[in-house]
Amino acid sequence: MTALIEDPWKEPVTALFAGIGILYITLKIFSFWRLIASLFILPGTSLSKFGRKGSWAVVTGASDGIGKEYALQLAAKGFNIVLVSRTKSKLETLASEIQSKYTSVQTRTLAMDFSQNLDSDFEALKALVSDLDVSILINNVGLSHEMPVPFIQTPEKELKDIITINCMGTLRVTQIVAPGMVQRRRGLVLTMASFGGILPTPLLATYSGSKAFLQQWSSALGSELKPHGVHVQLVQSYLVTSAMSKIKRASATIPNPKQFVRAALGKIGRSGGAQGIAYTSTPYWSHGIMHWALG
């Protein structure tokens, strides 16, 4: 009878793979509890760290949806508001609403079409904020495709508008506002992003690429401005009821702008579902869980 020869490597290899499995499961459990704590338990940084009540917040894309809600909620917290968007009548209506609800809050408005990328518009914005203590910048202005379309069939104007608004508009506004924050050694630069920048999105290729650009830019900017006391946060979102998403009804997992902005402002400095991504947060609970699962 032939004696069985045991493989001397069998037990060590088995132990190695068992150890790797245990380590992986342990890390996932720890990561999950970090997620739960970030989304549901731990508070974010108080906005008072970035500026006192009576200082100013600049909100782009302020006339509708998420931008409008940022303006309203920041006004409710005592910040004066600079409203920047395309339609003058909507800005004036929102300014009146803010001043009627919060009588001590001041507003300034600037109607500008970011798709035009006009030097005169940005000079007007620079002049508008030059004498203000701006403690918060909300980079919310953005544009998506009118409808899903293959890249090679996307109209040239749509390509240009998406890149000009989402990228150049955000960069130029930040270059105007951030130097004052650096000088005062405090401030918050919050930029709205999208899952389209995390997951390459066919039929929305240009929009997806523009949001991926903002992810990388915001992470780099965060490293540059942190030594100067300025916090940079990219806020990731999935579906929210808005004109851009074309979703009209909120659900258990799809928030309306009010719910989303409350989460975003309440979780400054918390990663939510964006674990391991510098200067990034996915603050709304359903979006955060989805982002974590994708990671």
Coordinates of C-alpha atoms in Angstrom, one line a residue:
M1 CA 0.0 0.0 0.0
T2 CA 1.3 3.4 -1.0
A3 CA 1.6 5.9 1.9
L4 CA -0.1 9.2 1.4
I5 CA 2.3 12.1 1.4
E6 CA 0.9 15.2 3.0
D7 CA 1.6 18.6 1.4
P8 CA 3.6 20.5 3.9
W9 CA 2.2 23.8 2.6
K10 CA -1.4 22.8 3.0
E11 CA -2.0 24.0 6.6
P12 CA 0.0 27.2 6.3
V13 CA -1.8 28.2 3.1
T14 CA -5.2 27.4 4.6
A15 CA -4.4 29.4 7.7
L16 CA -3.2 32.3 5.5
F17 CA -6.4 32.4 3.5
A18 CA -8.5 32.0 6.7
G19 CA -6.6 34.9 8.2
I20 CA -7.2 37.1 5.1
G21 CA -10.9 36.3 5.2
I22 CA -11.2 37.1 8.9
L23 CA -9.3 40.4 8.4
Y24 CA -11.5 41.3 5.4
I25 CA -14.7 40.7 7.3
T26 CA -13.4 42.6 10.3
L27 CA -12.5 45.6 8.2
K28 CA -15.9 45.5 6.5
I29 CA -17.7 45.4 9.9
F30 CA -15.6 48.3 11.1
S31 CA -16.3 50.2 7.9
F32 CA -20.0 49.6 8.3
W33 CA -20.1 50.9 11.8
R34 CA -18.1 54.0 10.7
L35 CA -20.8 54.5 8.1
I36 CA -23.6 54.2 10.6
A37 CA -21.9 56.6 13.1
S38 CA -21.2 59.1 10.3
L39 CA -24.7 59.1 8.9
F40 CA -26.9 58.7 12.0
I41 CA -24.9 59.5 15.2
L42 CA -22.0 61.9 14.9
P43 CA -22.8 65.6 14.3
G44 CA -21.0 67.6 11.6
T45 CA -18.9 70.6 12.2
S46 CA -20.9 73.7 13.3
L47 CA -21.1 76.3 10.6
S48 CA -20.1 78.9 13.2
K49 CA -16.6 77.6 12.8
F50 CA -16.5 79.1 9.4
G51 CA -18.1 82.5 10.2
R52 CA -20.2 84.2 12.7
K53 CA -23.9 85.0 12.2
G54 CA -24.1 88.1 10.0
S55 CA -21.3 86.9 7.8
W56 CA -22.1 86.1 4.2
A57 CA -22.8 82.9 2.1
V58 CA -22.5 83.0 -1.7
V59 CA -24.8 80.5 -3.4
T60 CA -24.7 79.8 -7.1
G61 CA -27.5 78.2 -9.0
A62 CA -29.6 79.7 -6.2
S63 CA -33.0 80.3 -7.9
D64 CA -34.4 76.7 -7.8
G65 CA -34.2 73.3 -6.2
I66 CA -31.1 72.5 -4.1
G67 CA -29.5 75.9 -4.5
K68 CA -32.6 77.7 -3.4
E69 CA -32.8 75.4 -0.3
Y70 CA -29.2 76.1 0.6
A71 CA -30.0 79.8 0.5
L72 CA -33.1 79.4 2.7
Q73 CA -31.5 77.1 5.3
L74 CA -28.3 79.3 5.6
A75 CA -30.5 82.4 6.0
A76 CA -32.4 80.6 8.7
K77 CA -29.1 80.1 10.5
G78 CA -28.4 83.8 10.4
F79 CA -26.1 84.1 7.4
N80 CA -26.6 86.9 4.9
I81 CA -26.9 85.6 1.4
V82 CA -25.5 86.5 -2.0
L83 CA -27.8 84.9 -4.6
V84 CA -26.3 84.1 -8.0
S85 CA -28.2 82.5 -10.9
R86 CA -29.5 83.2 -14.4
T87 CA -33.0 84.5 -13.9
K88 CA -33.3 87.9 -12.3
S89 CA -37.0 87.7 -11.5
K90 CA -36.5 84.4 -9.6
L91 CA -33.6 85.9 -7.6
E92 CA -35.6 88.9 -6.7
T93 CA -38.5 86.7 -5.6
L94 CA -36.2 84.5 -3.4
A95 CA -34.5 87.6 -1.9
S96 CA -37.9 88.9 -0.9
E97 CA -38.9 85.6 0.6
I98 CA -35.7 85.4 2.6
Q99 CA -36.1 89.0 3.9
S100 CA -39.7 88.5 4.8
K101 CA -38.9 85.3 6.8
Y102 CA -35.7 86.5 8.4
T103 CA -35.9 90.2 8.9
S104 CA -32.3 90.6 10.1
V105 CA -30.8 88.8 7.1
Q106 CA -29.5 90.9 4.2
T107 CA -29.4 89.7 0.6
R108 CA -27.6 90.7 -2.6
T109 CA -28.4 89.3 -6.0
L110 CA -26.5 88.9 -9.3
A111 CA -28.2 87.5 -12.5
M112 CA -25.6 85.9 -14.7
D113 CA -25.6 83.2 -17.3
F114 CA -22.7 80.9 -16.5
S115 CA -22.9 79.3 -19.9
Q116 CA -21.6 82.6 -21.4
N117 CA -18.5 82.6 -19.3
L118 CA -18.3 86.4 -19.6
D119 CA -15.5 88.2 -17.9
S120 CA -17.9 91.1 -17.2
D121 CA -20.2 88.8 -15.2
F122 CA -17.3 87.5 -13.0
E123 CA -16.0 91.1 -12.5
A124 CA -19.5 92.1 -11.4
L125 CA -19.5 89.2 -8.9
K126 CA -16.0 90.2 -7.7
A127 CA -17.2 93.7 -7.1
L128 CA -20.4 92.5 -5.4
V129 CA -18.5 90.5 -2.7
S130 CA -15.4 92.6 -2.4
D131 CA -16.5 94.3 0.8
L132 CA -18.2 91.3 2.4
D133 CA -17.0 88.8 5.0
V134 CA -17.9 85.7 2.9
S135 CA -17.6 82.6 5.2
I136 CA -19.4 80.1 3.0
L137 CA -19.4 79.4 -0.7
I138 CA -21.9 76.9 -2.1
N139 CA -20.9 75.9 -5.6
N140 CA -24.3 74.6 -6.8
V141 CA -24.6 75.8 -10.3
G142 CA -24.8 72.9 -12.7
L143 CA -26.2 71.5 -15.9
S144 CA -26.9 68.0 -17.2
H145 CA -28.0 66.7 -20.6
E146 CA -31.5 67.6 -21.7
M147 CA -32.0 63.8 -22.2
P148 CA -29.7 60.8 -22.3
V149 CA -27.9 60.8 -25.6
P150 CA -24.8 59.0 -27.0
F151 CA -21.7 61.1 -26.8
I152 CA -21.2 61.2 -30.6
Q153 CA -24.7 62.5 -31.1
T154 CA -24.5 65.2 -28.3
P155 CA -25.0 68.7 -29.8
E156 CA -21.9 70.8 -29.6
K157 CA -23.6 73.6 -27.7
E158 CA -24.7 71.1 -25.0
L159 CA -21.2 69.8 -24.7
K160 CA -19.8 73.4 -24.3
D161 CA -22.6 74.5 -21.9
I162 CA -22.1 71.5 -19.5
I163 CA -18.3 71.9 -19.3
T164 CA -18.5 75.7 -19.1
I165 CA -21.1 75.8 -16.4
N166 CA -20.1 72.8 -14.3
C167 CA -16.3 73.3 -14.5
M168 CA -15.3 76.8 -15.5
G169 CA -18.2 78.4 -13.6
T170 CA -17.3 76.6 -10.4
L171 CA -13.6 77.3 -10.8
R172 CA -13.9 81.0 -11.5
V173 CA -16.4 81.7 -8.7
T174 CA -14.1 79.9 -6.3
Q175 CA -11.1 81.9 -7.4
I176 CA -13.1 85.1 -6.6
V177 CA -14.3 84.0 -3.2
A178 CA -11.6 81.8 -1.7
P179 CA -8.8 84.4 -1.4
G180 CA -10.8 86.3 1.2
M181 CA -11.3 83.1 3.2
V182 CA -7.6 82.4 3.1
Q183 CA -6.9 86.0 4.3
R184 CA -9.3 85.6 7.2
R185 CA -8.1 82.0 7.8
R186 CA -11.6 80.5 7.9
G187 CA -14.3 79.5 5.5
L188 CA -16.2 76.6 3.8
V189 CA -16.1 75.8 0.1
L190 CA -18.9 73.3 -0.6
T191 CA -19.3 72.0 -4.1
M192 CA -22.2 69.9 -5.3
A193 CA -21.2 66.7 -7.1
S194 CA -23.1 63.6 -8.4
F195 CA -22.8 59.8 -8.5
G196 CA -22.2 60.4 -12.2
G197 CA -18.7 61.5 -11.3
I198 CA -18.1 58.2 -9.4
L199 CA -19.7 55.8 -11.9
P200 CA -19.0 56.4 -15.6
T201 CA -22.5 56.9 -16.9
P202 CA -23.3 56.0 -20.6
L203 CA -25.5 58.4 -22.4
L204 CA -24.6 61.1 -19.9
A205 CA -20.9 61.0 -20.7
T206 CA -20.1 64.7 -20.7
Y207 CA -22.0 65.4 -17.5
S208 CA -20.4 62.4 -15.9
G209 CA -16.9 63.6 -16.9
S210 CA -17.6 67.1 -15.6
K211 CA -18.5 65.8 -12.2
A212 CA -15.5 63.5 -12.1
F213 CA -13.4 66.5 -12.8
L214 CA -15.0 68.3 -9.8
Q215 CA -14.1 65.3 -7.6
Q216 CA -10.4 65.5 -8.4
W217 CA -10.3 69.3 -8.3
S218 CA -12.1 69.5 -5.0
S219 CA -9.8 66.9 -3.4
A220 CA -6.7 68.8 -4.6
L221 CA -8.1 72.2 -3.5
G222 CA -8.9 70.8 -0.1
S223 CA -5.2 69.9 0.4
E224 CA -4.2 73.4 -0.7
L225 CA -6.6 75.4 1.5
K226 CA -6.5 73.3 4.7
P227 CA -3.3 74.9 6.0
H228 CA -5.0 78.3 5.6
G229 CA -8.0 77.3 7.8
V230 CA -10.4 76.8 4.8
H231 CA -12.4 73.6 4.7
V232 CA -13.3 72.2 1.3
Q233 CA -16.1 69.6 1.0
L234 CA -17.5 67.9 -2.1
V235 CA -21.0 66.7 -1.5
Q236 CA -22.0 63.6 -3.4
S237 CA -25.7 63.0 -4.3
Y238 CA -27.7 60.4 -6.1
L239 CA -31.3 61.2 -7.0
V240 CA -33.0 64.2 -5.5
T241 CA -36.3 65.7 -6.6
S242 CA -35.4 68.5 -8.9
A243 CA -35.8 70.0 -12.4
M244 CA -32.4 68.5 -13.3
S245 CA -33.2 65.0 -12.2
K246 CA -36.8 65.3 -13.6
I247 CA -38.0 63.4 -10.5
K248 CA -41.0 65.1 -9.0
R249 CA -42.0 62.9 -6.1
A250 CA -39.8 62.2 -3.0
S251 CA -39.7 58.7 -1.6
A252 CA -38.1 56.8 1.3
T253 CA -34.8 56.8 -0.5
I254 CA -35.1 59.9 -2.8
P255 CA -35.1 63.1 -0.7
N256 CA -36.6 66.5 -1.7
P257 CA -34.1 69.4 -1.7
K258 CA -35.1 70.4 1.9
Q259 CA -34.2 67.0 3.3
F260 CA -31.0 66.7 1.3
V261 CA -29.7 70.2 2.2
R262 CA -30.5 69.6 5.9
A263 CA -28.3 66.5 5.8
A264 CA -25.5 68.2 3.8
L265 CA -25.3 71.2 6.2
G266 CA -25.6 69.0 9.3
K267 CA -22.7 66.7 8.3
I268 CA -19.9 69.1 7.3
G269 CA -16.7 67.2 7.9
R270 CA -18.3 63.8 8.0
S271 CA -17.6 61.4 5.1
G272 CA -21.0 59.5 5.3
G273 CA -20.7 56.9 2.5
A274 CA -17.6 58.5 0.9
Q275 CA -15.1 56.6 3.1
G276 CA -11.5 57.0 2.1
I277 CA -12.2 59.8 -0.4
A278 CA -10.5 63.0 0.7
Y279 CA -12.6 66.1 1.3
T280 CA -15.8 64.3 0.2
S281 CA -19.1 63.5 1.8
T282 CA -22.2 61.5 0.9
P283 CA -24.4 62.9 3.7
Y284 CA -27.9 61.7 2.9
W285 CA -28.5 58.3 4.5
S286 CA -29.8 56.3 1.5
H287 CA -27.1 57.8 -0.8
G288 CA -24.5 57.2 1.8
I289 CA -25.4 53.5 2.1
M290 CA -25.4 53.1 -1.6
H291 CA -22.0 54.8 -2.0
W292 CA -20.5 52.6 0.7
A293 CA -21.9 49.5 -0.9
L294 CA -20.3 50.5 -4.2
G295 CA -17.0 50.9 -2.6

